[in-house]
Amino acid sequence: MTNSVDEVLKSDVLFVTGSNTTENHPVIGSKMKQAVTNGAKLIVADPREIELAHYADVFLQIKPGTSLALSNGLMHVILEEGLQDDGFIEERTENFEALRELVKDYTPEKVAEICEVDANDIIKAARIYGEGERSAIYYCMGITQHSTGTESVMSIANLAMLTGNIGREGTGVNPLRGQNNVQGACDMGGLPNVYPGYQPVVHPEIKKKFENAWGVELSDENGLTLPEMMDNALRKSLKMIYVMGENPMVSDPDTAHIRKALESLDFLVVQDIFMTETAELADVVLPATAYAEKDGTFVNTERRVQRIRKAIDAPGEAKNDWEIFMNLMNRLGYEKTYQSASEIMDEIAVVTPQYAGIDYSRLEGDGLQWPCPTKTHEGTKILHGERFARGLGLFKPAQYRPSAEVADEEYPMIMTTGRVLYQYHTRTMTGKTEGLNNLAPESYIEISPEAAVRKNIENGDLIKVSSRRGSITVKAKVTDKISGNTVFIPFHWAEGAANVLTSGSVLDEYSKIPELKVSAVNIEKAM
Amino acid sequence: MVTLSINGQRVEVEQDTTVLEAAATIGIKIPTFCHDPRLKPHGSCRICVVEVNGGKNLPTACVTPVYEGMEVETEGEEVVTARKEILDLLLADHPLECLTCEKAGECTLQDLCYQYGIERTSYDGERNHYEIDYSNDFYYSDQNKCIKCGKCVMVCDQLQETHAIGFAERGFETHIATPMERGLSESTCVSCGNCVSVCPVDALAPKKKTKFRYWETEKVRTTCSYCGVGCQMDLLVKDNKVVEVQPAEGVNDRMLCVKGKFAFDFLSHPNRLKMPLIRKDGRLQEASWEEAYDTIIGKINSIKEENGPGAFAGLTSARCSTEDNYMMQKFMRAAIGTNSVDHCARL
Amino acid sequence: MKSLEELRKLRKDSLDQVDMRRSGKGTRIVVGMATCGISAGARPVMMALVEEVKKRTLQDVTVTQTGCIGACRLEPMFEVYRAGEEKVTYVHMDGEKAKRVVAEHIVNGKVVQEYTIGAYEK
Amino acid sequence: MELYRSHILVCGGTGCVSSDSLKIEERFIDLIEKNDLKNEAKVVKTGCFGLCEAGPIVIVYPEGAFYSQLKVEDVDTIVSEHLVKGRIVTDLLYKESIQEGEMQSINDVGFYKKQERVALRNCGVINPEVIEEYIAYDGYEALGRVLTDMTPEEVIQIVKDSGLRGRGGGGFPTGLKWDFTAKAEGDQKYVACNADEGDPGAFMDRSVLEGDPHVIIESMAIAAYAVGANKGYVYIRAEYPIAVNRLQIAIDQAKDMGLLGENIFDTDFSFDMEIRLGAGAFVCGEETALINSIEGKRGMPRPRPPFPAVKGIFNKPTLLNNVETYANVPQIILRGAEWFSSIGTEKSKGTKVFALGGKINNTGLLEIPMGTTLREAIYDVGGGIPNGKAFKAVQTGGPSGGCIPAAHIDTPIDYDNLIELGSMMGSGGMIVMDEDNCMVDIARFFLDFTVEESCGKCTPCRDGTKRMLEMLDKIAAGTGTVEDLTKLQTLAKTIKNASLCGLGQTAPNPVLSTLHYFMDEYEAHVHEKRCPAGVCKALLNYMVIDEKCKKCGICAAKCPVNCISGTKGKTVYHIDTEQCIKCNACLEACPFDAIKKG
């Protein structure tokens, strides 16, 4: 997030797109509802009529995969009506003319056709966002898990810059991070192209810096992304994967493909707290500690580094993940030892500019929001306040392209995936709580009433859902939350797993994110 | 700034400060039931009444703003009489089951009765009798114990914005209920438990899976391990087991969701991995750490020799700590020599 | 409503309709409206009086009816009561005569002697 | 425009409507038609005349003949006699309007003579459904003058100078309230009218709305201009269907005529209003609870401050006055602050409407100058106590008020005197009690009302009044103790001191005032297990007075539980008090007054 969570209540316009906030980030979702009650305006864009839609001034029930067109359309109206912030564009940005040129074509009528919404609603939404004194955008995987995911984000950033809604309190471009420490994992270089602090591995000076810090020689090549790993495993060029706390067998697209890939490996190590679907394929499984059993930090969606603390002892001989890696490194001849997580944070601070001012003594209380470059720095609530990281904000106009898979005769429905309030990710944790399983016991498919009538489907019927990757059988939930030919399946359950159907081969060109939100499927009553 | 005196102590505070807040700045505690700074002023329980400039009526500290020259007495005779009377009245319709009550030790009513020496009620009148609503999976609603402070309703309305519960009936029959008294499981309740977290008595309380007394527990502040909001919370620990979770001050403003509040069972689940496992004869079998390390190191060395570092990849985790992630990528990069580190940030 | 003038005009028009309900302290004209009176033509006299009083927007004048005054042969007749004055009884009235009484007696304070019961009895 | 020689005013107030005044109206119209009087006589349905005791009421002008307690068939007589023949039907006249054999005009009847009608001036005089009639009686003249000729500050100054105080309860100076609202910051402001009359027996607000709805519209528009509001709400209980209906008609007429809406009197001032219906909870008469209810929330009071003048409806500055308060304003504007302040006492100006009830001859509504003594109100206007019984106390202010004993009957009625006596003005309920009323029972009656109507929000009122009632029940049942008497007083004090809203703070008044003035009665209940007035059933014993008993056996025959024994003509009868259910049947049956209770 460019801004902070408490600013939800300081915005006068919220534009929530591709995020079912009240179910996936419930505490932020509640703040959004509070903001509306206090008088803020709300625009919601989502293929499903989610709870927030009922609070919205404008609800745009867009066809999955069309949000890029929508933001371009919003910018078209804003420019048409002169609602842009000329001063901000002039002083803080570049490449505006290219954007103006590109969005010219995105008339409300055209966008309405692409997104399958009312053109007047697009105009209304554009006016609300454009006229807001402090308009903030909140988005989530509904924007990113597309073949045009990165461009969709760019387009949203363009919208914010066009209206000067960035760098000030109550504004911003705010992705809601789905997992407790996805921010920290990224910050720590859990990515094939960067070291901790997003420092490129191909940059010679950076490599030098890390070689000095770590006392070893390092590779100057970008590593493999997760989908590439799977492909290489199948091609036998990748021999060993070490998995820490992940369950790609359920969470990743095209389960059959993942299984084949993992089975092709020479050696698979899985380190986790439970025997997951992935661990079952492993050669070695290592027992790790859960969050309540260790000291450490999680970094939340607003870049706040916060402490976790050891409350109980780990079961059996389970060990902290970092300790396991330290032991393995030591055995591989890398001698450095650490006594505590706090010592590791001290090392992180040395090599990571954004974390330079962070140590555990400063994290008591509310934690710190990075960038925190010095020991006296208070942390950063709002990014891009005075200037953008690169100096001027660059408008990157992005053209809408349809999703890779579109409905056809064989697979006439568009499936999108997501989460529910009562389960979490692959249910490794939530699946162990009886009450949650009572409330959300099994997978299901949401089908619009019109599609249900056409297919003669009733609530509770068992439905066979097929895609080009495979098929699953799940219960039907006929609901007007969803319309037309769109269907929705939550991805939590291994039984009736949505990711059996999704495609792992359609990736976003830049981030390599799979197009999980749009798959062409067919539905029929299971016999 | 406004200067006033509280119990003879001078205090200077900002305009629009309440008496309660002003008193807190000089360490004077005024008891409350219905007050919560996150909520709109409610002023229903009246336990925080104070005496102002010797006036006849007793205003409540929680909603009364300070003014220049104000003189407040927080424990004067009139005030104490009123507080005792209020406690007496509350007890007159509250079962005295403190010995077995789950809330004992963390019950505001119990604490204040202790403070003001109210052993039992002096009234022998009618009492309300309600069926306990056990229909929710995580908590129950026992209206027999409710003191009608209304915090649960306000939290549900003003903060959580779920509007699942409200006041039903009026006068002496007033109680908290779901629409049409259809029960919690039939309401719009999303089991966030934020009402439970603010209840001062045992009227809304978690269904305990382990028997414990609050004074037996230790509270450990931590960050929720579910979504990316990073809610702050306290783990209540008894005998090396997390027995309850309570929301804490932080980005979440003392709110949690159903998962953060109630889904901690996995920690002590019998299926937790406790020993390293090594696949032998096609089956994963328990082994010692030394064996496991040796197996892994042996495999790393042989693959590296044959295929070089490019044959390795690691998946770090959005679930693990920052430090764990740092160590894993360092392990992959520094000890194995590959940048093939990724994780499911995109999922 | 665009102006006070407009309102006042409306009030003036409306007042005529309801003025009767004010408590009359001034002049009272009481018309005999028993069977004898009515059969002798008291009703047109009554209406003439009412109309004339309104037309002249006379304040504090009420026209009321009463039963038999007791001199049926003199009907239609009415009596005029004014504070500080003797009662004046007019007899054998008709609409025109009534109007004259209003003009001369009620407005100008001059009793129309020729119509009074005194003149008749002479 | 048609002229009529006769106007027949038929009371269309709730009281008279419920005793068939609408059928009476119909019959008049019918018969006038038949007798060919259509062009001479006009039937006008008005608001309440106030003397509800005498209803259904018809007044025939120009004579001002005051017909009371009419039945439909009486209409035939009135038409044939009065309208056709000009003979007033003396038999049907209100009896007090006949003095020394002469009929008095309604204005000279005792009930009306001591009254001074300001708030009620048009009630019973105009047809509330005809805006022209309101205008004929100077309606909207005040609004016109205010809008075209006065600044908001000047308007507020007049209201301040008049000394008008809120007629709904606490008696807060109205001008000051207007001033606060005018000075409060806010882009949007509201004016609201509290027509949620909840005191048992009070119906002055209903009467104004039914009889003169335009005065509320005019007054609220004036207030809106003064405080800077453009929107008004009238909060009426749904149990007042006639009032709601008439007010809606009036609003529609005012809109049609441009007296509501945009640019009224061609000025910049625009004002619109709407009716909000309440479900009739007593607590919604409390201003913050009323505001919650208008917003669609549960009718529970909010803490004050912030006051509605700062944060009211939808948290915007809101002026809230009650119906009677508003009803005074146009007259103050037209006749001046000096005129208004010349009526009344030093600190209580103008008139006050009271709903007189209980043990009194003239039950009904009366509007009297402040400073009129209780005695004048009860005897001169109210016609005294029926059946020659002795006056014991008068309860003012409804459930929030207290009982004033006979010793204080010469107290001039004003806000401060009533409070001094442990009661209050309230909305103007005035219930007269005679020697047959038990003061413990009276206290119970009012407290029972409060317990039923407590919103349940704050502890002292919700639980405290309940416990007080339980103690009163004990005392009335003869099981009360001395401790209960002490406890009643200490608990009452906490409820007064610590309750959230005015209703809770005043709820103990009926108990406290009776404890204060009639402690002997309470003590009789507690110590002697005796109810001096013979009301509390549990404490009653029925006895046969041997000397008077004629051994007729009628009492034994009437007794439903056969607890009276004796032999007809031979022995004196005897009541078994253990078995007796105190139904009073024997006492009523005895032709010789030989049974007493006590």
PDB file of N, CA, C and O in Angstrom, chain D residues 389 436 533-535 540-545 548 552-560 563-564 575 580-598:
ATOM      1  N   LYS D 389     -67.349  16.009  46.997  1.00  0.00           N
ATOM      2  CA  LYS D 389     -66.213  15.418  47.721  1.00  0.00           C
ATOM      3  C   LYS D 389     -65.158  16.484  47.993  1.00  0.00           C
ATOM      4  O   LYS D 389     -65.112  17.520  47.337  1.00  0.00           O
ATOM      5  N   ASP D 436     -61.247  10.170  47.939  1.00  0.00           N
ATOM      6  CA  ASP D 436     -61.304   8.741  47.664  1.00  0.00           C
ATOM      7  C   ASP D 436     -60.033   8.200  47.000  1.00  0.00           C
ATOM      8  O   ASP D 436     -59.948   7.022  46.682  1.00  0.00           O
ATOM      9  N   ALA D 533     -57.821   5.628  52.270  1.00  0.00           N
ATOM     10  CA  ALA D 533     -58.815   5.984  51.260  1.00  0.00           C
ATOM     11  C   ALA D 533     -59.637   4.769  50.839  1.00  0.00           C
ATOM     12  O   ALA D 533     -60.580   4.886  50.059  1.00  0.00           O
ATOM     13  N   GLY D 534     -59.243   3.643  51.329  1.00  0.00           N
ATOM     14  CA  GLY D 534     -60.001   2.440  50.996  1.00  0.00           C
ATOM     15  C   GLY D 534     -59.849   2.023  49.549  1.00  0.00           C
ATOM     16  O   GLY D 534     -60.797   1.612  48.897  1.00  0.00           O
ATOM     17  N   VAL D 535     -58.667   2.165  49.021  1.00  0.00           N
ATOM     18  CA  VAL D 535     -58.429   1.831  47.623  1.00  0.00           C
ATOM     19  C   VAL D 535     -57.615   0.547  47.489  1.00  0.00           C
ATOM     20  O   VAL D 535     -57.931  -0.314  46.688  1.00  0.00           O
ATOM     21  N   LEU D 540     -58.093  -3.839  52.456  1.00  0.00           N
ATOM     22  CA  LEU D 540     -59.485  -3.518  52.758  1.00  0.00           C
ATOM     23  C   LEU D 540     -60.125  -4.638  53.555  1.00  0.00           C
ATOM     24  O   LEU D 540     -59.889  -5.816  53.311  1.00  0.00           O
ATOM     25  N   ASN D 541     -60.938  -4.250  54.494  1.00  0.00           N
ATOM     26  CA  ASN D 541     -61.779  -5.219  55.160  1.00  0.00           C
ATOM     27  C   ASN D 541     -63.212  -4.728  55.083  1.00  0.00           C
ATOM     28  O   ASN D 541     -63.486  -3.555  55.362  1.00  0.00           O
ATOM     29  N   TYR D 542     -64.090  -5.591  54.693  1.00  0.00           N
ATOM     30  CA  TYR D 542     -65.513  -5.251  54.629  1.00  0.00           C
ATOM     31  C   TYR D 542     -66.193  -5.749  55.900  1.00  0.00           C
ATOM     32  O   TYR D 542     -65.939  -6.865  56.334  1.00  0.00           O
ATOM     33  N   MET D 543     -66.992  -4.878  56.447  1.00  0.00           N
ATOM     34  CA  MET D 543     -67.642  -5.236  57.700  1.00  0.00           C
ATOM     35  C   MET D 543     -69.104  -4.806  57.690  1.00  0.00           C
ATOM     36  O   MET D 543     -69.440  -3.795  57.060  1.00  0.00           O
ATOM     37  N   VAL D 544     -69.906  -5.542  58.369  1.00  0.00           N
ATOM     38  CA  VAL D 544     -71.310  -5.170  58.511  1.00  0.00           C
ATOM     39  C   VAL D 544     -71.444  -4.332  59.788  1.00  0.00           C
ATOM     40  O   VAL D 544     -70.896  -4.682  60.828  1.00  0.00           O
ATOM     41  N   ILE D 545     -72.107  -3.182  59.616  1.00  0.00           N
ATOM     42  CA  ILE D 545     -72.353  -2.364  60.804  1.00  0.00           C
ATOM     43  C   ILE D 545     -73.624  -2.912  61.461  1.00  0.00           C
ATOM     44  O   ILE D 545     -74.723  -2.742  60.925  1.00  0.00           O
ATOM     45  N   LYS D 548     -76.885  -1.009  61.852  1.00  0.00           N
ATOM     46  CA  LYS D 548     -77.636  -0.616  60.661  1.00  0.00           C
ATOM     47  C   LYS D 548     -78.246  -1.804  59.919  1.00  0.00           C
ATOM     48  O   LYS D 548     -79.096  -1.630  59.050  1.00  0.00           O
ATOM     49  N   CYS D 552     -81.681  -8.258  55.908  1.00  0.00           N
ATOM     50  CA  CYS D 552     -82.448  -8.548  54.693  1.00  0.00           C
ATOM     51  C   CYS D 552     -81.799  -9.645  53.847  1.00  0.00           C
ATOM     52  O   CYS D 552     -82.446 -10.279  53.025  1.00  0.00           O
ATOM     53  N   GLY D 553     -80.465  -9.829  53.984  1.00  0.00           N
ATOM     54  CA  GLY D 553     -79.809 -10.920  53.268  1.00  0.00           C
ATOM     55  C   GLY D 553     -79.421 -10.593  51.830  1.00  0.00           C
ATOM     56  O   GLY D 553     -78.893 -11.438  51.112  1.00  0.00           O
ATOM     57  N   ILE D 554     -79.662  -9.360  51.393  1.00  0.00           N
ATOM     58  CA  ILE D 554     -79.309  -8.988  50.013  1.00  0.00           C
ATOM     59  C   ILE D 554     -77.805  -9.134  49.801  1.00  0.00           C
ATOM     60  O   ILE D 554     -77.339  -9.618  48.776  1.00  0.00           O
ATOM     61  N   CYS D 555     -77.013  -8.727  50.802  1.00  0.00           N
ATOM     62  CA  CYS D 555     -75.557  -8.799  50.672  1.00  0.00           C
ATOM     63  C   CYS D 555     -75.113 -10.241  50.463  1.00  0.00           C
ATOM     64  O   CYS D 555     -74.304 -10.532  49.581  1.00  0.00           O
ATOM     65  N   ALA D 556     -75.652 -11.144  51.253  1.00  0.00           N
ATOM     66  CA  ALA D 556     -75.259 -12.546  51.142  1.00  0.00           C
ATOM     67  C   ALA D 556     -75.612 -13.095  49.767  1.00  0.00           C
ATOM     68  O   ALA D 556     -74.861 -13.852  49.161  1.00  0.00           O
ATOM     69  N   ALA D 557     -76.740 -12.668  49.252  1.00  0.00           N
ATOM     70  CA  ALA D 557     -77.158 -13.140  47.933  1.00  0.00           C
ATOM     71  C   ALA D 557     -76.217 -12.647  46.839  1.00  0.00           C
ATOM     72  O   ALA D 557     -75.963 -13.336  45.859  1.00  0.00           O
ATOM     73  N   LYS D 558     -75.664 -11.436  47.024  1.00  0.00           N
ATOM     74  CA  LYS D 558     -74.791 -10.857  45.992  1.00  0.00           C
ATOM     75  C   LYS D 558     -73.374 -11.391  46.062  1.00  0.00           C
ATOM     76  O   LYS D 558     -72.618 -11.308  45.103  1.00  0.00           O
ATOM     77  N   CYS D 559     -72.958 -11.890  47.235  1.00  0.00           N
ATOM     78  CA  CYS D 559     -71.556 -12.280  47.419  1.00  0.00           C
ATOM     79  C   CYS D 559     -71.184 -13.445  46.496  1.00  0.00           C
ATOM     80  O   CYS D 559     -71.810 -14.505  46.553  1.00  0.00           O
ATOM     81  N   PRO D 560     -70.177 -13.243  45.620  1.00  0.00           N
ATOM     82  CA  PRO D 560     -69.836 -14.301  44.664  1.00  0.00           C
ATOM     83  C   PRO D 560     -69.090 -15.466  45.307  1.00  0.00           C
ATOM     84  O   PRO D 560     -68.975 -16.531  44.708  1.00  0.00           O
ATOM     85  N   CYS D 563     -69.235 -15.672  51.308  1.00  0.00           N
ATOM     86  CA  CYS D 563     -68.535 -15.547  52.573  1.00  0.00           C
ATOM     87  C   CYS D 563     -69.319 -14.694  53.565  1.00  0.00           C
ATOM     88  O   CYS D 563     -68.831 -14.294  54.603  1.00  0.00           O
ATOM     89  N   ILE D 564     -70.581 -14.379  53.238  1.00  0.00           N
ATOM     90  CA  ILE D 564     -71.418 -13.622  54.166  1.00  0.00           C
ATOM     91  C   ILE D 564     -72.462 -14.580  54.766  1.00  0.00           C
ATOM     92  O   ILE D 564     -73.207 -15.229  54.032  1.00  0.00           O
ATOM     93  N   ILE D 575     -69.434 -10.843  57.690  1.00  0.00           N
ATOM     94  CA  ILE D 575     -68.546 -11.134  56.545  1.00  0.00           C
ATOM     95  C   ILE D 575     -67.291 -11.835  57.037  1.00  0.00           C
ATOM     96  O   ILE D 575     -66.623 -11.355  57.952  1.00  0.00           O
ATOM     97  N   CYS D 580     -63.234 -13.219  51.996  1.00  0.00           N
ATOM     98  CA  CYS D 580     -63.692 -12.073  51.196  1.00  0.00           C
ATOM     99  C   CYS D 580     -62.680 -11.704  50.109  1.00  0.00           C
ATOM    100  O   CYS D 580     -61.478 -11.662  50.369  1.00  0.00           O
ATOM    101  N   ILE D 581     -63.177 -11.496  48.882  1.00  0.00           N
ATOM    102  CA  ILE D 581     -62.276 -11.116  47.787  1.00  0.00           C
ATOM    103  C   ILE D 581     -62.330  -9.616  47.508  1.00  0.00           C
ATOM    104  O   ILE D 581     -61.769  -9.127  46.544  1.00  0.00           O
ATOM    105  N   LYS D 582     -63.020  -8.894  48.361  1.00  0.00           N
ATOM    106  CA  LYS D 582     -63.068  -7.430  48.299  1.00  0.00           C
ATOM    107  C   LYS D 582     -63.588  -6.912  46.963  1.00  0.00           C
ATOM    108  O   LYS D 582     -63.020  -6.002  46.360  1.00  0.00           O
ATOM    109  N   CYS D 583     -64.624  -7.535  46.494  1.00  0.00           N
ATOM    110  CA  CYS D 583     -65.148  -7.142  45.186  1.00  0.00           C
ATOM    111  C   CYS D 583     -66.090  -5.958  45.285  1.00  0.00           C
ATOM    112  O   CYS D 583     -66.487  -5.389  44.288  1.00  0.00           O
ATOM    113  N   ASN D 584     -66.477  -5.590  46.498  1.00  0.00           N
ATOM    114  CA  ASN D 584     -67.321  -4.409  46.727  1.00  0.00           C
ATOM    115  C   ASN D 584     -68.803  -4.638  46.407  1.00  0.00           C
ATOM    116  O   ASN D 584     -69.636  -3.742  46.523  1.00  0.00           O
ATOM    117  N   ALA D 585     -69.156  -5.865  45.997  1.00  0.00           N
ATOM    118  CA  ALA D 585     -70.530  -6.124  45.566  1.00  0.00           C
ATOM    119  C   ALA D 585     -71.537  -5.937  46.708  1.00  0.00           C
ATOM    120  O   ALA D 585     -72.615  -5.358  46.525  1.00  0.00           O
ATOM    121  N   CYS D 586     -71.166  -6.390  47.907  1.00  0.00           N
ATOM    122  CA  CYS D 586     -72.095  -6.294  49.035  1.00  0.00           C
ATOM    123  C   CYS D 586     -72.354  -4.837  49.401  1.00  0.00           C
ATOM    124  O   CYS D 586     -73.495  -4.427  49.612  1.00  0.00           O
ATOM    125  N   LEU D 587     -71.250  -4.068  49.372  1.00  0.00           N
ATOM    126  CA  LEU D 587     -71.385  -2.667  49.767  1.00  0.00           C
ATOM    127  C   LEU D 587     -72.328  -1.927  48.816  1.00  0.00           C
ATOM    128  O   LEU D 587     -73.176  -1.148  49.227  1.00  0.00           O
ATOM    129  N   GLU D 588     -72.167  -2.239  47.539  1.00  0.00           N
ATOM    130  CA  GLU D 588     -73.032  -1.598  46.553  1.00  0.00           C
ATOM    131  C   GLU D 588     -74.474  -2.084  46.686  1.00  0.00           C
ATOM    132  O   GLU D 588     -75.425  -1.356  46.406  1.00  0.00           O
ATOM    133  N   ALA D 589     -74.629  -3.321  47.094  1.00  0.00           N
ATOM    134  CA  ALA D 589     -75.968  -3.911  47.115  1.00  0.00           C
ATOM    135  C   ALA D 589     -76.788  -3.485  48.332  1.00  0.00           C
ATOM    136  O   ALA D 589     -78.012  -3.358  48.261  1.00  0.00           O
ATOM    137  N   CYS D 590     -76.092  -3.235  49.437  1.00  0.00           N
ATOM    138  CA  CYS D 590     -76.824  -2.970  50.675  1.00  0.00           C
ATOM    139  C   CYS D 590     -77.683  -1.710  50.584  1.00  0.00           C
ATOM    140  O   CYS D 590     -77.162  -0.626  50.330  1.00  0.00           O
ATOM    141  N   PRO D 591     -78.993  -1.834  50.737  1.00  0.00           N
ATOM    142  CA  PRO D 591     -79.868  -0.652  50.597  1.00  0.00           C
ATOM    143  C   PRO D 591     -79.795   0.253  51.829  1.00  0.00           C
ATOM    144  O   PRO D 591     -80.316   1.365  51.808  1.00  0.00           O
ATOM    145  N   PHE D 592     -79.135  -0.199  52.891  1.00  0.00           N
ATOM    146  CA  PHE D 592     -79.177   0.560  54.153  1.00  0.00           C
ATOM    147  C   PHE D 592     -77.810   1.097  54.576  1.00  0.00           C
ATOM    148  O   PHE D 592     -77.622   1.498  55.714  1.00  0.00           O
ATOM    149  N   ASP D 593     -76.851   1.074  53.651  1.00  0.00           N
ATOM    150  CA  ASP D 593     -75.493   1.529  53.970  1.00  0.00           C
ATOM    151  C   ASP D 593     -74.958   0.865  55.232  1.00  0.00           C
ATOM    152  O   ASP D 593     -74.280   1.491  56.045  1.00  0.00           O
ATOM    153  N   ALA D 594     -75.269  -0.402  55.376  1.00  0.00           N
ATOM    154  CA  ALA D 594     -74.876  -1.102  56.592  1.00  0.00           C
ATOM    155  C   ALA D 594     -73.540  -1.826  56.431  1.00  0.00           C
ATOM    156  O   ALA D 594     -73.104  -2.532  57.330  1.00  0.00           O
ATOM    157  N   ILE D 595     -72.910  -1.666  55.248  1.00  0.00           N
ATOM    158  CA  ILE D 595     -71.598  -2.297  55.071  1.00  0.00           C
ATOM    159  C   ILE D 595     -70.557  -1.213  54.875  1.00  0.00           C
ATOM    160  O   ILE D 595     -70.761  -0.254  54.125  1.00  0.00           O
ATOM    161  N   LYS D 596     -69.471  -1.342  55.590  1.00  0.00           N
ATOM    162  CA  LYS D 596     -68.396  -0.355  55.438  1.00  0.00           C
ATOM    163  C   LYS D 596     -67.104  -1.077  55.092  1.00  0.00           C
ATOM    164  O   LYS D 596     -66.920  -2.267  55.366  1.00  0.00           O
ATOM    165  N   LYS D 597     -66.214  -0.323  54.460  1.00  0.00           N
ATOM    166  CA  LYS D 597     -64.891  -0.884  54.186  1.00  0.00           C
ATOM    167  C   LYS D 597     -63.843  -0.002  54.832  1.00  0.00           C
ATOM    168  O   LYS D 597     -64.053   1.181  55.061  1.00  0.00           O
ATOM    169  N   GLY D 598     -62.713  -0.576  55.141  1.00  0.00           N
ATOM    170  CA  GLY D 598     -61.658   0.240  55.741  1.00  0.00           C
ATOM    171  C   GLY D 598     -60.550  -0.643  56.266  1.00  0.00           C
ATOM    172  O   GLY D 598     -60.600  -1.861  56.147  1.00  0.00           O
TER     173      GLY D 598
END
